[in-house]
XYZ file of C-alpha atoms in Angstrom:
644
model
C 67.523 153.727 142.950
C 70.351 156.196 143.559
C 72.558 154.359 141.049
C 69.747 154.458 138.504
C 69.323 158.224 138.917
C 73.106 158.695 138.649
C 73.165 156.669 135.433
C 70.334 158.720 133.947
C 72.107 161.958 134.873
C 75.238 160.736 133.158
C 73.269 159.754 130.057
C 71.514 163.125 129.964
C 74.842 164.935 130.409
C 76.351 162.902 127.590
C 73.397 163.665 125.284
C 73.701 167.376 126.015
C 77.432 167.331 125.262
C 76.770 165.372 122.078
C 74.088 167.815 120.937
C 76.319 170.780 121.715
C 79.226 169.266 119.801
C 76.980 168.496 116.825
C 75.582 172.033 116.809
C 79.034 173.580 116.951
C 80.303 171.457 114.073
C 77.166 172.149 112.026
C 77.572 175.889 112.497
C 81.303 176.370 112.228
C 82.539 173.677 109.875
C 81.723 172.135 106.520
C 79.352 169.616 108.065
C 75.968 168.277 106.842
C 74.147 166.157 109.471
C 71.999 163.346 108.121
C 68.452 162.684 109.278
C 68.882 158.910 109.105
C 71.723 156.421 109.407
C 74.159 156.493 106.515
C 77.478 154.760 105.985
C 79.254 158.152 106.147
C 80.251 159.411 109.598
C 81.856 162.483 111.102
C 84.081 161.857 114.135
C 84.803 164.817 116.403
C 88.232 165.468 117.956
C 89.739 163.051 115.436
C 91.310 165.414 112.951
C 94.724 166.623 111.962
C 94.041 169.782 113.971
C 93.936 167.664 117.146
C 97.179 165.865 116.383
C 95.497 162.614 115.312
C 96.364 160.763 112.113
C 94.643 158.307 109.815
C 96.596 155.604 111.638
C 94.998 156.581 114.964
C 91.476 156.579 113.540
C 91.889 153.363 111.564
C 93.492 151.480 114.469
C 90.609 152.456 116.736
C 87.562 152.009 114.476
C 88.597 149.074 112.275
C 88.273 146.782 115.296
C 84.515 147.416 115.358
C 83.593 147.477 111.679
C 84.805 147.905 108.113
C 86.529 151.236 107.443
C 86.559 151.772 103.684
C 87.908 155.312 103.696
C 89.047 158.167 105.915
C 88.929 161.808 104.811
C 91.051 164.242 106.819
C 91.346 167.932 105.958
C 94.280 170.103 107.059
C 93.844 171.885 110.407
C 90.347 170.473 110.986
C 89.453 169.017 114.429
C 87.378 166.188 112.948
C 87.466 163.620 110.178
C 85.055 161.753 107.944
C 84.878 157.962 107.993
C 83.293 155.939 105.199
C 82.162 152.546 106.473
C 81.463 149.344 104.569
C 77.691 149.615 104.971
C 74.960 150.971 107.237
C 75.378 148.035 109.632
C 79.011 148.968 110.218
C 78.005 152.605 110.698
C 75.385 151.620 113.292
C 78.021 149.721 115.246
C 80.467 152.618 115.168
C 77.783 155.101 116.255
C 77.544 153.230 119.571
C 81.110 154.365 120.332
C 80.017 158.034 120.420
C 80.824 159.756 123.688
C 83.541 157.339 124.638
C 87.087 158.240 125.617
C 89.932 156.628 123.691
C 93.611 156.433 124.652
C 95.437 156.816 121.331
C 99.079 155.842 120.982
C 101.366 158.826 121.443
C 98.540 161.076 122.742
C 99.084 161.804 126.454
C 95.424 162.047 127.539
C 92.328 160.036 126.542
C 90.296 161.787 123.831
C 86.506 162.074 123.925
C 84.903 161.451 120.524
C 81.364 162.050 119.301
C 80.198 160.376 116.095
C 77.412 161.549 113.767
C 75.985 160.418 110.468
C 76.431 162.815 107.561
C 74.745 162.957 104.173
C 77.946 163.658 102.278
C 81.688 164.097 102.636
C 83.944 166.690 100.985
C 85.224 165.874 97.556
C 88.976 165.712 97.808
C 91.260 165.420 94.801
C 91.944 161.783 93.892
C 95.274 160.455 95.206
C 98.181 161.240 92.941
C 99.360 157.874 91.712
C 102.046 159.184 89.366
C 105.529 159.645 90.738
C 107.354 163.004 90.740
C 109.250 163.661 87.536
C 112.549 161.787 87.483
C 111.581 159.337 90.237
C 111.763 155.616 89.469
C 110.572 152.822 91.765
C 111.963 149.359 90.970
C 110.077 146.646 92.833
C 111.710 143.338 93.851
C 115.029 144.523 92.414
C 117.021 142.115 94.570
C 116.338 138.594 95.819
C 115.651 137.620 99.465
C 119.090 135.947 99.513
C 120.857 139.173 98.461
C 118.772 141.101 101.011
C 119.944 138.762 103.768
C 123.560 139.122 102.648
C 123.405 142.931 102.641
C 121.679 143.076 106.025
C 124.527 141.009 107.420
C 127.180 143.516 106.358
C 126.658 145.827 109.326
C 126.714 144.782 112.969
C 124.660 147.512 114.642
C 125.500 146.156 118.058
C 129.134 147.126 117.875
C 131.566 145.862 115.221
C 130.995 146.960 111.645
C 132.921 146.931 108.420
C 136.277 148.713 108.539
C 135.992 152.284 107.377
C 132.411 152.782 108.516
C 131.542 155.501 110.988
C 128.590 156.553 113.052
C 126.502 159.500 111.960
C 128.474 162.270 113.634
C 132.094 163.212 113.810
C 132.064 162.711 117.579
C 131.116 159.052 117.254
C 127.516 159.311 118.422
C 124.481 158.075 116.515
C 121.630 160.132 115.130
C 118.751 160.976 117.450
C 116.011 159.133 115.583
C 117.898 156.444 113.699
C 121.185 154.591 113.521
C 123.485 155.530 110.663
C 126.857 154.452 109.251
C 128.866 155.835 106.342
C 131.243 154.198 103.853
C 133.588 155.847 101.376
C 133.050 159.355 102.756
C 131.286 160.588 105.857
C 128.246 162.796 105.355
C 128.546 165.445 108.070
C 125.087 166.369 109.329
C 126.410 169.477 111.082
C 127.190 171.032 107.672
C 124.997 168.859 105.406
C 128.018 168.149 103.256
C 131.048 165.907 102.757
C 134.770 166.576 102.709
C 136.160 165.098 99.462
C 139.678 165.393 100.893
C 138.896 163.166 103.869
C 137.943 159.675 102.610
C 137.232 156.880 105.064
C 139.568 153.893 105.351
C 137.362 151.542 103.323
C 135.197 152.286 100.359
C 131.780 150.825 99.560
C 131.704 147.081 100.409
C 132.353 144.730 97.483
C 129.064 142.958 98.209
C 127.246 146.037 96.880
C 128.990 145.963 93.496
C 126.556 143.484 91.945
C 123.686 145.869 92.671
C 125.414 149.032 91.424
C 126.706 147.273 88.287
C 123.161 146.199 87.447
C 121.867 149.759 87.965
C 124.502 151.002 85.515
C 123.640 148.256 83.018
C 119.915 149.067 83.287
C 120.611 152.758 82.625
C 119.722 154.168 86.047
C 123.312 155.147 86.894
C 126.106 156.345 84.625
C 129.021 156.048 87.075
C 129.631 153.825 90.093
C 128.837 155.524 93.433
C 131.665 156.366 95.825
C 129.659 157.131 98.976
C 127.211 154.934 100.897
C 125.024 155.835 103.869
C 123.292 152.994 105.706
C 120.362 153.980 107.939
C 118.494 151.721 110.337
C 114.978 152.801 111.280
C 113.113 151.162 114.140
C 109.295 151.419 114.139
C 108.379 154.966 115.115
C 111.517 156.536 113.651
C 111.766 158.721 110.548
C 113.666 161.505 108.833
C 112.641 165.180 108.346
C 111.928 166.735 104.926
C 115.125 167.558 103.028
C 116.717 167.809 99.606
C 120.122 166.126 99.398
C 122.762 168.859 99.195
C 123.363 169.811 95.552
C 127.012 170.758 96.026
C 127.810 167.457 97.754
C 126.498 164.892 95.261
C 125.654 164.544 91.612
C 122.474 162.781 90.562
C 120.915 160.298 90.485
C 120.705 159.116 94.107
C 119.714 155.501 94.749
C 118.063 154.104 97.891
C 117.518 150.401 98.570
C 114.875 149.374 101.168
C 115.570 146.253 103.233
C 113.632 144.535 106.004
C 110.353 146.446 105.832
C 108.215 148.649 103.633
C 107.549 152.305 104.448
C 105.765 155.341 103.014
C 108.039 158.168 101.891
C 106.562 161.636 101.410
C 107.697 163.842 98.515
C 106.825 167.558 98.439
C 107.658 170.475 96.155
C 107.490 174.255 96.498
C 104.047 174.382 94.831
C 102.538 172.455 97.734
C 102.216 169.241 95.728
C 102.672 166.146 97.903
C 103.016 162.505 96.856
C 102.944 159.516 99.197
C 105.166 156.798 97.755
C 105.120 153.286 99.200
C 108.625 151.792 99.167
C 108.203 148.007 99.283
C 110.755 145.728 100.859
C 113.667 144.920 98.466
C 112.722 147.830 96.180
C 115.107 150.404 94.739
C 114.205 154.097 94.549
C 116.083 156.180 91.976
C 115.898 159.963 92.423
C 116.991 161.805 89.284
C 116.277 165.165 87.687
C 113.481 167.151 89.297
C 112.764 164.560 92.004
C 116.397 164.684 93.126
C 117.052 168.438 92.939
C 113.680 170.087 93.602
C 111.447 167.734 95.630
C 112.074 167.210 99.329
C 111.594 163.725 100.732
C 110.855 162.565 104.280
C 109.606 159.679 106.403
C 107.048 160.572 109.056
C 108.085 159.107 112.441
C 105.309 156.637 113.322
C 104.863 152.905 113.875
C 102.208 152.236 111.241
C 101.222 153.375 107.761
C 97.743 153.358 106.254
C 98.138 151.876 102.791
C 95.790 151.158 99.917
C 95.005 147.521 99.168
C 92.654 145.705 96.796
C 90.058 145.683 99.607
C 90.529 149.355 100.522
C 92.493 150.871 103.375
C 94.589 148.657 105.583
C 97.093 149.214 108.368
C 100.720 148.275 107.736
C 102.858 147.849 110.855
C 106.431 148.967 110.332
C 109.274 146.596 111.120
C 112.967 147.399 111.403
C 113.952 148.912 108.077
C 117.481 149.367 106.732
C 118.178 151.636 103.766
C 121.322 151.645 101.626
C 121.673 155.062 99.949
C 124.266 155.271 97.181
C 125.656 158.613 95.983
C 128.574 159.971 93.962
C 130.496 163.032 95.119
C 130.362 166.178 93.036
C 133.774 167.540 92.059
C 132.601 170.879 90.621
C 129.885 173.467 91.235
C 126.338 172.308 90.624
C 124.792 173.851 87.495
C 121.343 172.263 87.779
C 118.103 173.776 86.507
C 116.787 174.386 90.046
C 118.723 177.373 91.427
C 116.170 178.097 94.167
C 117.128 174.832 95.898
C 120.801 174.869 94.855
C 123.447 175.886 97.380
C 126.107 176.107 94.633
C 124.126 178.738 92.715
C 123.177 180.808 95.776
C 125.610 183.422 97.015
C 127.151 183.142 100.462
C 127.497 179.372 100.691
C 130.951 179.586 102.309
C 130.138 182.326 104.882
C 133.743 183.428 105.438
C 134.865 184.296 108.963
C 138.467 184.830 110.011
C 139.968 183.620 106.759
C 139.126 179.973 106.119
C 136.970 179.332 109.217
C 133.176 179.205 109.125
C 130.699 181.085 111.268
C 129.504 177.675 112.463
C 132.910 177.385 114.141
C 132.562 180.535 116.263
C 133.742 180.048 119.828
C 131.154 180.376 122.583
C 132.669 183.712 123.593
C 132.609 185.055 120.029
C 128.991 183.948 119.583
C 127.998 185.810 122.746
C 129.798 188.962 121.602
C 128.204 188.785 118.155
C 124.694 188.462 119.621
C 125.298 191.140 122.255
C 126.475 193.616 119.609
C 124.122 192.763 116.753
C 121.004 191.510 118.541
C 120.627 192.638 122.162
C 122.038 196.168 121.860
C 120.198 196.735 118.597
C 116.775 195.807 119.965
C 117.296 197.953 123.064
C 118.155 200.867 120.758
C 115.200 200.425 118.373
C 112.638 199.044 120.874
C 110.109 201.884 120.707
C 110.330 202.191 116.927
C 110.244 198.392 116.512
C 107.189 198.091 118.759
C 105.393 200.700 116.670
C 105.576 198.355 113.666
C 104.173 195.315 115.513
C 100.422 195.346 116.050
C 98.416 192.488 114.543
C 98.696 188.851 115.537
C 99.723 186.707 112.584
C 96.806 184.472 111.504
C 98.502 181.100 111.799
C 99.936 181.968 115.216
C 96.477 183.090 116.328
C 95.111 179.818 114.956
C 97.604 177.898 117.085
C 96.541 179.862 120.174
C 92.864 179.236 119.483
C 93.546 175.489 119.255
C 94.705 175.426 122.899
C 92.098 174.549 125.534
C 90.808 177.467 127.574
C 92.802 177.841 130.765
C 96.090 176.688 129.209
C 99.360 177.974 130.639
C 101.353 179.600 127.838
C 104.888 181.009 127.757
C 105.834 183.405 124.939
C 109.625 183.172 124.657
C 111.044 186.286 123.004
C 107.679 188.037 123.169
C 108.856 191.412 121.790
C 106.188 194.029 122.549
C 103.805 191.344 123.831
C 101.238 191.326 121.043
C 100.480 187.638 121.720
C 100.082 188.154 125.470
C 96.669 189.743 125.182
C 93.750 187.329 125.492
C 91.123 187.034 122.801
C 87.400 187.128 123.603
C 85.815 183.850 124.759
C 89.225 182.172 125.033
C 91.117 182.597 128.287
C 94.754 181.526 128.458
C 97.116 182.250 131.320
C 100.119 183.791 129.583
C 103.522 185.032 130.614
C 106.127 186.643 128.399
C 109.918 186.366 128.465
C 111.989 188.971 126.637
C 115.766 189.502 126.581
C 115.554 193.211 125.673
C 115.211 195.522 128.672
C 113.416 198.222 126.661
C 110.943 195.819 125.037
C 110.257 194.305 128.479
C 109.418 197.760 129.791
C 107.006 198.288 126.890
C 105.248 195.020 127.807
C 105.103 196.108 131.445
C 103.547 199.436 130.486
C 100.815 197.499 128.659
C 100.029 195.529 131.818
C 101.323 192.225 130.435
C 103.001 189.700 132.776
C 106.629 189.900 131.681
C 110.013 188.617 132.855
C 113.300 189.833 131.411
C 115.140 186.616 130.536
C 117.180 184.958 127.807
C 115.567 182.305 125.612
C 118.334 179.881 126.626
C 117.610 180.213 130.371
C 113.985 180.895 131.279
C 113.359 181.004 135.067
C 110.612 178.367 134.998
C 110.275 174.947 136.584
C 110.509 171.846 134.409
C 107.291 170.809 132.627
C 105.172 173.633 134.051
C 103.660 174.991 130.813
C 101.011 173.627 128.474
C 102.369 175.436 125.427
C 105.104 177.783 124.216
C 105.508 180.341 121.471
C 108.903 181.226 120.026
C 108.255 183.527 117.078
C 111.186 184.997 115.114
C 113.698 184.411 117.904
C 115.881 181.365 117.238
C 117.252 182.813 113.993
C 119.071 185.438 116.118
C 121.293 182.731 117.675
C 124.612 182.492 115.865
C 125.619 178.824 116.224
C 123.828 175.563 115.644
C 124.572 174.497 119.211
C 122.827 177.579 120.623
C 119.847 177.166 118.288
C 119.502 173.537 119.364
C 119.792 174.555 123.032
C 116.948 177.059 122.584
C 114.633 174.331 121.288
C 115.678 172.072 124.167
C 114.831 174.876 126.598
C 111.331 175.198 125.124
C 110.768 171.474 125.585
C 112.144 171.598 129.125
C 109.423 173.935 130.337
C 106.424 172.286 128.606
C 104.692 169.255 130.041
C 104.726 165.908 128.198
C 102.207 166.275 125.402
C 102.552 170.059 125.483
C 103.065 171.945 122.224
C 105.544 174.543 120.969
C 105.228 176.766 117.896
C 108.461 178.052 116.329
C 108.901 180.512 113.439
C 112.230 181.349 111.742
C 113.152 183.272 108.604
C 113.351 181.202 105.428
C 116.034 181.332 102.756
C 113.302 180.506 100.234
C 111.492 183.818 99.776
C 110.078 182.559 96.479
C 108.047 179.373 96.294
C 107.898 178.574 92.584
C 106.462 181.683 90.909
C 105.027 183.114 94.140
C 107.082 185.592 96.170
C 106.652 186.257 99.871
C 105.275 189.666 100.823
C 108.743 190.571 102.124
C 110.246 190.802 98.659
C 109.972 194.050 96.767
C 107.993 193.520 93.550
C 110.273 192.423 90.700
C 113.140 192.042 93.158
C 115.849 189.753 91.886
C 118.031 189.683 94.994
C 121.798 189.451 95.055
C 123.543 187.915 92.102
C 127.105 187.239 91.137
C 127.108 190.578 89.288
C 126.064 192.454 92.405
C 127.565 190.646 95.425
C 126.682 191.730 98.982
C 128.798 194.124 101.013
C 130.622 192.744 104.065
C 130.902 194.220 107.530
C 133.540 193.291 110.104
C 132.051 192.365 113.459
C 132.927 190.590 116.719
C 135.977 192.771 117.381
C 137.023 192.381 113.739
C 137.312 188.586 113.999
C 134.487 187.902 111.551
C 133.053 189.416 108.375
C 129.361 188.972 107.603
C 127.497 190.000 104.435
C 125.030 192.870 104.780
C 121.579 192.062 103.445
C 119.899 194.296 100.898
C 116.451 194.711 102.402
C 113.441 193.298 100.601
C 115.583 191.205 98.272
C 116.287 187.496 98.415
C 118.846 186.381 100.970
C 122.349 185.843 99.653
C 123.789 183.908 102.592
C 122.721 181.750 105.508
C 124.270 184.197 108.011
C 123.702 187.909 107.415
C 123.390 191.332 108.982
C 120.006 192.930 108.272
C 119.880 196.762 108.430
C 117.355 198.799 110.421
C 117.173 202.548 109.829
C 116.088 204.437 112.938
C 115.066 207.977 112.061
C 115.630 210.304 114.973
C 112.976 212.919 114.122
C 110.696 211.664 111.382
C 108.669 214.336 109.666
C 105.937 211.862 108.909
C 105.230 208.857 111.106
C 103.563 206.876 108.363
C 106.653 207.270 106.195
C 108.807 205.727 108.900
C 106.422 202.858 109.452
C 106.185 202.076 105.762
C 109.948 201.966 105.588
C 110.333 199.493 108.437
C 107.075 197.588 108.329
C 106.446 195.386 105.329
C 102.670 194.850 105.160
C 101.860 193.276 108.489
C 98.457 192.462 107.062
C 100.311 189.979 104.856
C 101.838 188.451 108.037
C 105.379 188.951 106.831
C 107.657 188.447 109.793
C 110.748 189.914 108.238
C 110.007 193.583 108.721
C 113.131 195.532 107.866
C 113.811 198.907 106.281
C 113.448 199.072 102.537
C 116.753 200.838 101.996
C 118.309 198.891 99.156
C 121.523 200.869 99.140
C 122.066 200.031 102.827
C 123.343 203.525 103.452
C 122.376 205.760 106.336
C 119.812 208.371 105.280
C 119.690 211.847 106.735
C 118.479 212.157 110.348
C 118.782 208.443 110.988
C 120.954 205.820 112.639
C 121.731 202.555 110.883
C 121.745 199.352 112.953
C 122.603 195.829 111.808
C 120.768 192.807 113.253
C 122.307 189.336 112.970
C 120.159 186.584 111.409
C 120.714 182.941 110.568
C 118.521 182.213 107.542
C 117.081 178.681 107.560
C 116.967 176.550 104.432
C 114.140 174.122 103.729
C 114.356 171.120 106.047
C 116.994 172.705 108.310
C 114.591 173.565 111.145
C 113.087 170.066 111.135
C 116.560 168.509 111.124
C 117.538 170.646 114.107
C 114.418 169.639 116.035
C 114.834 165.915 115.432
C 118.189 166.021 117.230
C 116.640 167.378 120.440
C 115.739 164.909 123.185
C 112.003 164.066 123.546
C 111.143 166.296 120.585
C 108.514 165.149 118.089
C 107.351 167.225 115.125
C 103.574 167.371 114.797
C 103.517 169.680 111.798
C 105.892 171.749 109.690
C 104.891 174.361 107.133
C 105.923 177.460 105.190
C 104.217 180.745 106.028
C 105.030 183.930 104.085
C 108.800 183.608 104.026
C 109.115 181.671 107.291
C 109.723 178.033 108.140
C 107.496 176.909 110.988
C 107.128 173.823 113.177
C 104.692 172.680 115.832
C 106.456 170.396 118.304
C 105.306 168.208 121.136
C 107.202 166.756 124.057
C 107.229 162.977 124.289
C 107.141 161.181 127.625
């Protein structure tokens, strides 16, 4: 009898939770409950906003009935499932209230399932390829595939002249890679044309490249080959192959397994392109120079078939990517993505050396002089221009379960440390600036003065981390990578981190970020940036012209601190660029970069991130997995999780 009462209590508790979940979805989301059973279902906690994918949902539900379609909307914590018929829907409804352990998700997820009368109308899938992209199916025979796969011994010996993917001899974090002809250096995203490898492209590849020339897809034989091996679950972040390094077209041959490659442009247009086994992908024109391409790291792909959706399990895939080095500046029609046509590509320091080659001591001196001392000097004024929480950061915070432990690394004046109504998080801030830390303390926020590279926290003690507009103040790639590793050190497995950094791309197509002054054209060859000696005179960095486009990847950004402003609002308007538009690059709008009367001019160091650079940095950090990357008002942003 006691067991019977316990079972009834559990059933009643489950029904109450189900009713509450249904009511919340009906009220808050685009959700239309149905009065009777339909073949259209809504599944709670199964959306992109919860970190689940179509692969998760399909793998789970297709074992119980026919899944004809899955509709997932960005940021939503639910999805729609279209079943084969009402009988399938009835079967799937019986799974409501159950907990499911999804692959890659640390904790079981509780799902409730409801019938709906309709689903959102989403645009039909874009079947056409990006302009300039050609997909050649079955371009080689199985015999040629076997021969090419046998060229590289991934276990040790390989063809003479090949190298691993880094100059130190190590392999890439999420894939194995070898180069022939010339080494592509991932630290600089470029090649050295004066440093060829011992052997050129293997002769066995000549039959393929000759045919591509004969068929009109190539005009000249390639002189550089990169061979990547992807195991199931591995991928590559979004990127555009460096313009200054290679001419177009670029050719990629898929061997061993099919995969879905994602193409995206600055207008937000995305195309999912299935690359079949033994197919050749030719990227020319717009698809080569303007569209980024990536492979999402996962073990399965949901693909369209004659019967509807089906799950494709990835196998070991090897890609042969053929390129030809560029021997002159790129003069393409896509200057926004072109490093040759953007000023500051060489970033001179100490004659011929690069800022990326700064010694550890020089990097510390640069950051002490042009980051730490500056923020201590402008702390009060800076804090006065930082009030509102940026919407997408607030959205990230609201997605965390109540009671989560959150660390805000580089918290500034602590605007994200205050709790919002009906959502309690336990937060603690870490700030390198003494004066900003004191401002946080005066507001009653829990604050510790600490560097982002060395937070005094135990391993895996936090549920989530924020790091907003901090990492771009670190002056070397090694230090930026170490900062991301430090974030992942303190979060638990499955925990999430949100990172924002300034973006080189302040214009996305015809749309400018709110940072840019209207009709601003930025620096051009006619009006090059001024340079300022820093780090004891060892290095010269360009000085940014505020509210214009960035001219270099490493710059000094001015801040005018007026000692006795006659009008407070005038000062704020000069140093605060429309916080309502969530621009994170607040800087004084003094285009001449000269010190006005009654003011002190400071210069803050910034590394400006190009598209794909932040994702590439993250993928080389141990246990780091990218859940989402996006562009937000002149910033590149990623949400990371820590794998087990």
